[in-house]
Structure formats: C-alpha cells, structure tokens
mmCIF file of C-alpha atoms in Angstrom:
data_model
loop_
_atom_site.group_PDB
_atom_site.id
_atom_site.type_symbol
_atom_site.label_atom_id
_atom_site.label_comp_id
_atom_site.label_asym_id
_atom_site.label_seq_id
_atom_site.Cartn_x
_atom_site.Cartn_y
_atom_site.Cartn_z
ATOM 1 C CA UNK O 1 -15.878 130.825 -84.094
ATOM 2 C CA UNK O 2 -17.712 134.018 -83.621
ATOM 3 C CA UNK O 3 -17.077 137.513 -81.581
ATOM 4 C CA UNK O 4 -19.235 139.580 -79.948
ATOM 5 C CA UNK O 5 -17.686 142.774 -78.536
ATOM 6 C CA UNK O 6 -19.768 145.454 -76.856
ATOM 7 C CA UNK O 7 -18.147 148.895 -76.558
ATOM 8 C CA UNK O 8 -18.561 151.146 -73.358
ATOM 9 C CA UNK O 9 -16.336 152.928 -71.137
ATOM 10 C CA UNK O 10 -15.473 151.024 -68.134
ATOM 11 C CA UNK O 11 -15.869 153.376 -65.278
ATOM 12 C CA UNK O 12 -18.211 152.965 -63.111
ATOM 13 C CA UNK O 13 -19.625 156.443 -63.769
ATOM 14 C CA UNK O 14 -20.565 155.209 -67.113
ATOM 15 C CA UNK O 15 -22.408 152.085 -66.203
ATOM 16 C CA UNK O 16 -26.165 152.491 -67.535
ATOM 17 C CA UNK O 17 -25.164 155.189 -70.304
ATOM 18 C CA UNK O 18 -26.314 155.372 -73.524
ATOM 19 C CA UNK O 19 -23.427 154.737 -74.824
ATOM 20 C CA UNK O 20 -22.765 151.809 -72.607
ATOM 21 C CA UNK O 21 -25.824 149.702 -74.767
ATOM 22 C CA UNK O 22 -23.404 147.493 -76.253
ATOM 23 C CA UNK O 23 -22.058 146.041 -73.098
ATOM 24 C CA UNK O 24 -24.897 145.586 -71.673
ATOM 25 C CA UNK O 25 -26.292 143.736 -74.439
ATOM 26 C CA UNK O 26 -23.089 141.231 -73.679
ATOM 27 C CA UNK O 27 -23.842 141.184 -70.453
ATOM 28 C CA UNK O 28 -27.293 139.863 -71.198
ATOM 29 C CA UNK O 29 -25.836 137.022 -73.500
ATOM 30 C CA UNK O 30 -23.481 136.363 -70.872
ATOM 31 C CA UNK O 31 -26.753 135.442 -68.630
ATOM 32 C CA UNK O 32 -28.171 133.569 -70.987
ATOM 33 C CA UNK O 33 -25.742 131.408 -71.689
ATOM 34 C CA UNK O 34 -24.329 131.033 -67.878
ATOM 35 C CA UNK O 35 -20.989 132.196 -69.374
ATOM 36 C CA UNK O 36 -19.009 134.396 -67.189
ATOM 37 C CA UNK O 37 -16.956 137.087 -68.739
ATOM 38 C CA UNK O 38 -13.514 137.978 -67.006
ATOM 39 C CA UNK O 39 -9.810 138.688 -67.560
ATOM 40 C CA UNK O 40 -8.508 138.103 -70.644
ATOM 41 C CA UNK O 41 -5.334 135.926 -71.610
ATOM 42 C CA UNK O 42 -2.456 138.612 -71.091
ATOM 43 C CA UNK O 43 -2.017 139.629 -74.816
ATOM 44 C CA UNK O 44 -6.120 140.545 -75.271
ATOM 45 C CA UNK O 45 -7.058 143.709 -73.848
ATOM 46 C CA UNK O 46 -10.594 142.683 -73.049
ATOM 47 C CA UNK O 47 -13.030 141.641 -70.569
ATOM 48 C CA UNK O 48 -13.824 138.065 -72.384
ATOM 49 C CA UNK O 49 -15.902 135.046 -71.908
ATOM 50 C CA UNK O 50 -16.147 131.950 -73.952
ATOM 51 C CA UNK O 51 -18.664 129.428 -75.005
ATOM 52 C CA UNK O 52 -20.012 126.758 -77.376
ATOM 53 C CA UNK O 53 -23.393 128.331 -78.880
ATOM 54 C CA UNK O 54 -24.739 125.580 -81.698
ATOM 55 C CA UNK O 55 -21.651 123.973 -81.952
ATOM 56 C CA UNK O 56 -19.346 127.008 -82.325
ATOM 57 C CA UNK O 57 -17.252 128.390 -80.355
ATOM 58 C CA UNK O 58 -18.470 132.239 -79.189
ATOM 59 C CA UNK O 59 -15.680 134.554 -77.255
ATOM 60 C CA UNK O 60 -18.189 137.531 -75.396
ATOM 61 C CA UNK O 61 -15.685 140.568 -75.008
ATOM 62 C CA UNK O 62 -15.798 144.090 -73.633
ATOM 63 C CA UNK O 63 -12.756 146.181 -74.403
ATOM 64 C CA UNK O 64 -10.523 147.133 -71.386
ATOM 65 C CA UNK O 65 -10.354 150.828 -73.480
ATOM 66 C CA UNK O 66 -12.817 154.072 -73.394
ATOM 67 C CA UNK O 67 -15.700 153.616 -76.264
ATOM 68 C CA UNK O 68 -13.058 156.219 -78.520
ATOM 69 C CA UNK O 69 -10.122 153.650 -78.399
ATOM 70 C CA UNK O 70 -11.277 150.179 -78.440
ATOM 71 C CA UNK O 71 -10.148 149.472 -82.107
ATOM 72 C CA UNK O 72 -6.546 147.956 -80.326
ATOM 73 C CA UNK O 73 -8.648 146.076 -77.506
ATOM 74 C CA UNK O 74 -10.812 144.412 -80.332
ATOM 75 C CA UNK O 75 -8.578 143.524 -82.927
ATOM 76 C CA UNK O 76 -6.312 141.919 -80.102
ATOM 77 C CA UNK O 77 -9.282 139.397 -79.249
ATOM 78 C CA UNK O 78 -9.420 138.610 -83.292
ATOM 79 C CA UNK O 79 -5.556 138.389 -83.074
ATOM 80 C CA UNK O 80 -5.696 136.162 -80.050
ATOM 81 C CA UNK O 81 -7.999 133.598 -80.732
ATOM 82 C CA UNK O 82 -6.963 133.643 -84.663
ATOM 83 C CA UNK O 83 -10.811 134.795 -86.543
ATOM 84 C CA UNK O 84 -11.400 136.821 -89.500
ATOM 85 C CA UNK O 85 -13.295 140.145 -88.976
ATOM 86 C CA UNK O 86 -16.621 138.835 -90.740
ATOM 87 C CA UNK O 87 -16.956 136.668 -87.742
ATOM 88 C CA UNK O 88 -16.726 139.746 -85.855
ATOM 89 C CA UNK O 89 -20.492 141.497 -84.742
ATOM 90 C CA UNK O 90 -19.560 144.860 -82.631
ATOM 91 C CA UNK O 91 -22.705 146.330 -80.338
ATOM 92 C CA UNK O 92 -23.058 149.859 -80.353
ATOM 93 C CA UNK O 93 -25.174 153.067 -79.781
ATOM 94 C CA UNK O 94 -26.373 154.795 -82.451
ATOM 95 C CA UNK O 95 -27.587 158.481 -82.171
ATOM 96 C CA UNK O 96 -28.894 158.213 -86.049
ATOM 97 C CA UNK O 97 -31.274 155.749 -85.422
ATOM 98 C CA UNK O 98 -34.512 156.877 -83.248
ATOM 99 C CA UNK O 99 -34.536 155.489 -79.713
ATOM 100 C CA UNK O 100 -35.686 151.817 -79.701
ATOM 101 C CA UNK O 101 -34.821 150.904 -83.026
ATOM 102 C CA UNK O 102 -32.051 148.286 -84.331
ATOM 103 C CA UNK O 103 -29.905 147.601 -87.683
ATOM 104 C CA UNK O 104 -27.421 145.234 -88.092
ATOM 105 C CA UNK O 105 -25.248 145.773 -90.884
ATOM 106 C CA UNK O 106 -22.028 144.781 -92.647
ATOM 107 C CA UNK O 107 -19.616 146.498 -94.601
ATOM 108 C CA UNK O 108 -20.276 149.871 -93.590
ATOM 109 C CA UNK O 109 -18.434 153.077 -92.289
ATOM 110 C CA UNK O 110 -18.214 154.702 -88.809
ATOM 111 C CA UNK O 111 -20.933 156.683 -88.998
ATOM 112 C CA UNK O 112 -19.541 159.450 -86.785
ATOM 113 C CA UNK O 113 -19.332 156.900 -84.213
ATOM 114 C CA UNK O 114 -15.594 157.466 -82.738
ATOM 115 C CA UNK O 115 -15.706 153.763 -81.345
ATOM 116 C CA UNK O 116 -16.603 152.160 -84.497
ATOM 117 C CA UNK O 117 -14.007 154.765 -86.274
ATOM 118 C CA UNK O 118 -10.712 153.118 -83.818
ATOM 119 C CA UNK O 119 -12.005 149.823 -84.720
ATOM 120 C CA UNK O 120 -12.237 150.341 -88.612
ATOM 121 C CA UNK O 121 -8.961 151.892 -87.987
ATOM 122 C CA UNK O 122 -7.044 148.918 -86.176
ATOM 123 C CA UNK O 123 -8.538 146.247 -88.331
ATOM 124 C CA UNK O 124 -7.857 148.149 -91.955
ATOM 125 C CA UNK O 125 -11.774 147.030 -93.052
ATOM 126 C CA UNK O 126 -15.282 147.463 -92.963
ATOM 127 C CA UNK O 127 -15.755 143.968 -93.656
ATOM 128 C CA UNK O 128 -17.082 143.376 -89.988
ATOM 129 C CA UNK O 129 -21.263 143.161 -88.256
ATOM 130 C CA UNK O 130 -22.364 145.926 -86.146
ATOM 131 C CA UNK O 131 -25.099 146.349 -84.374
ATOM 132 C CA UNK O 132 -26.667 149.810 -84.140
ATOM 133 C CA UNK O 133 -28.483 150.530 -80.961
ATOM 134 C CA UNK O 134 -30.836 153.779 -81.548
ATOM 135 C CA UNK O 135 -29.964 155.968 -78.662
ATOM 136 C CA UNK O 136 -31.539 159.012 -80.726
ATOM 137 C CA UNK O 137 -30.572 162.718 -80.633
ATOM 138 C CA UNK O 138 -30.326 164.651 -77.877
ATOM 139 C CA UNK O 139 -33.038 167.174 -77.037
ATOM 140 C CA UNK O 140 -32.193 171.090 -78.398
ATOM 141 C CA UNK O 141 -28.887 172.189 -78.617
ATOM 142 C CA UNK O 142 -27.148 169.432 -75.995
ATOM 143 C CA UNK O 143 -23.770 168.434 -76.893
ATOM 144 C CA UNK O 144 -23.958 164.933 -78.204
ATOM 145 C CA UNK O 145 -21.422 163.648 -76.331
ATOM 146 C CA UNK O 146 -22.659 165.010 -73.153
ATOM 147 C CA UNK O 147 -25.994 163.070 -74.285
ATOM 148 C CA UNK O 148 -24.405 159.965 -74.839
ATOM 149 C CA UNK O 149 -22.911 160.041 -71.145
ATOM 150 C CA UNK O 150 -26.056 160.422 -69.691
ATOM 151 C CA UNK O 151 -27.707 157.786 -67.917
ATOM 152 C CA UNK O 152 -31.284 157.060 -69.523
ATOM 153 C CA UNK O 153 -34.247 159.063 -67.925
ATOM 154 C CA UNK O 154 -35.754 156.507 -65.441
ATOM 155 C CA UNK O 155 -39.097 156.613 -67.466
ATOM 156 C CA UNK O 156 -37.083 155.246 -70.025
ATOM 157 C CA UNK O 157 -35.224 152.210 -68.444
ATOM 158 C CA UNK O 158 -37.482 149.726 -69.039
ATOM 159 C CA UNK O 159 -38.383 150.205 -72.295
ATOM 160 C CA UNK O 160 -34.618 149.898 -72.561
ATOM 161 C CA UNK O 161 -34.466 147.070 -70.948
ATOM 162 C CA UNK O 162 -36.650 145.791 -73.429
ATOM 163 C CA UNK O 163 -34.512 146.914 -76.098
ATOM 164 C CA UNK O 164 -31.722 145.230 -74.982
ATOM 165 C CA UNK O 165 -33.349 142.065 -74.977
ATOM 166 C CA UNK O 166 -34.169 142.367 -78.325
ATOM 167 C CA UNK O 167 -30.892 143.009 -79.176
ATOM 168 C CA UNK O 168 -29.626 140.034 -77.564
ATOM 169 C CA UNK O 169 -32.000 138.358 -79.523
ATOM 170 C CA UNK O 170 -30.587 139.558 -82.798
ATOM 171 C CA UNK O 171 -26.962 138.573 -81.738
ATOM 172 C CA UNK O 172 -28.016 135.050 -81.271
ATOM 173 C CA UNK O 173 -29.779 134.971 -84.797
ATOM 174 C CA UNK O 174 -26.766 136.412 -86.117
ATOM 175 C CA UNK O 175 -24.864 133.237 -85.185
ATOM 176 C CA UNK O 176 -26.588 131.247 -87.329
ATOM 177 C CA UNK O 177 -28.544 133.360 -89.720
ATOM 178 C CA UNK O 178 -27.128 136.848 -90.319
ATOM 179 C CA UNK O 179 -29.560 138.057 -92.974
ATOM 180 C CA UNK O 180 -32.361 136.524 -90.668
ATOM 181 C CA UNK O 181 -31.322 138.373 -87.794
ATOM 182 C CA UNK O 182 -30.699 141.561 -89.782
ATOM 183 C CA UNK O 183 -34.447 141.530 -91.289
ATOM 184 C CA UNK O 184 -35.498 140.941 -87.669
ATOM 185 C CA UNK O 185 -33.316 143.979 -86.359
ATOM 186 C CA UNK O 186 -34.936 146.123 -88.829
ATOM 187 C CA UNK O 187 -38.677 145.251 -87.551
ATOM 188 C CA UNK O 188 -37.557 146.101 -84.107
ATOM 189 C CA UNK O 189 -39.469 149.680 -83.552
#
C-alpha cells in the first residue's frame, strides 16, 4: 500500500494558492485514475480516496487541517489503514526551490516548511517521501507567508499547470520506482 497526501488549507479562499500545489497535484491523480476522493472513515481526518495502481493498493488524501497542522490528519490515515511512513510520499510547496522545479526526497527535515514540521512531529521520523514543489521566493521584502497565500499571477497558471502535471507524473513513478522518479523530479526545470 502506498499514501499520497497533499497539504493545503481547505478554505475556499485558498484554492489555487501556492501553497495549495500539493492538493492539487492529488487532485490530478485523482483524475487520472477516475478515483474520487471524499470523506474519510470517522477516525481519519482526511479527504481520502482509494485505488489499485499496479497491483497496490493507493489511499489519495488531503488533510481536513490548515497546511500548519496536518501532522494529526496524516498520521491518522497511516494509523487507519495500518502503513509504515516510507510508504508515505507528502506533496508540498517549496519556497527554496525556484518556481517550476521538483525534488523528491527521503529522510529529510522540514525545511522551514511548518506543514512538513506538524507532520515530522506527529509521526516521530523523517523516514517518509516528499515532494517539493518550487513555489520560489517572494519578490522584495513580501512576507513569505503572505506570498504563499497568494493565488499565482495569471501569466503564471499555465506554466503551473504544467508543473503540476509533471508532478503527478513523478508520484506515479514513485509507486514503482522511487529513485527513478526522484532522478526524473530533479530534471524537471
């Protein structure tokens, strides 16, 4: 079995953010694979959706939490359907990496990243896949997190569109081939 959890923050206000990229990269898989992603079972605090990918069994999941708390909403989907956090891949933004660019990794702190930092915190490792989505820095002086909040310029969108394509891309690699799908992350520019 594998997870895929994309952090957000569920309010509508937030849909199309940068710091949104993760769930919409689950959202896209969800497509893909006709699989429609809904209430959880009552003890997961996620939006999930399950499938068979290759023979294994995937569960899709978006935390029912802001992006700062969804360490409890993500280790209750592990909990619930019983998997180990290295079959765990979280999807995130990444203001680090330059806009358009991609790197799966494993093993690895938060970054600064205050949704990867609950999630390191409620599962008590690193030993989990994330995948960075470059968001990169905000113009000037702009408050990060204001940045991060923002809805992409329109001149933008498609290009991150594209990006999130590619992303989905990686996920599915990362099913079967995780250092495949991490060398093809890292070509992503």
């Amino acid at each position: 079995m594998a997870v895929i959890a994309g952090l957000w923050n569920p309010e509508p206000r937030y849909r199309l953010t940068r710091h949104n990229v993760g769930a919409e990269v689950v959202g896209i898989l969800s497509g893909r694979w006709d699989t429609s992603i809904g209430r959880g079972p009552l003890r997961v605090r996620a939006r999930v959706g399950v499938t068979r990918r290759d023979d294994e069994q995937v569960v899709l999941a978006v935390p029912n939490a802001n992006m700062n708390v969804s360490g409890p909403p993500v280790q209750s989907v592990l909990r619930y359907y019983k998997e180990e956090p290295e079959r765990l891949i979280v999807l995130h933004d990444d203001m680090d990496l330059d806009f358009g660019r991609l790197r799966l990794a494993f093993d690895r702190g938060h970054g600064g990243h205050n949704g990867i930092r609950s999630v390191l915190q409620s599962l008590g490792t690193r030993e989990f896949w994330r995948l960075k989505i470059g968001v990169g820095r905000p113009p000037g002086r702009m408050d990060p997190a204001a940045y991060v909040l923002q809805k992409f310029p329109q001149n933008e969108r498609q290009e991150v569109d594209v990006m999130l394509e590619d992303a989905a891309d990686v996920v599915e690699m990362w099913l079967t081939d995780p250092e495949g799908a991490r060398e093809r992350a890292a070509l992503r520019r």
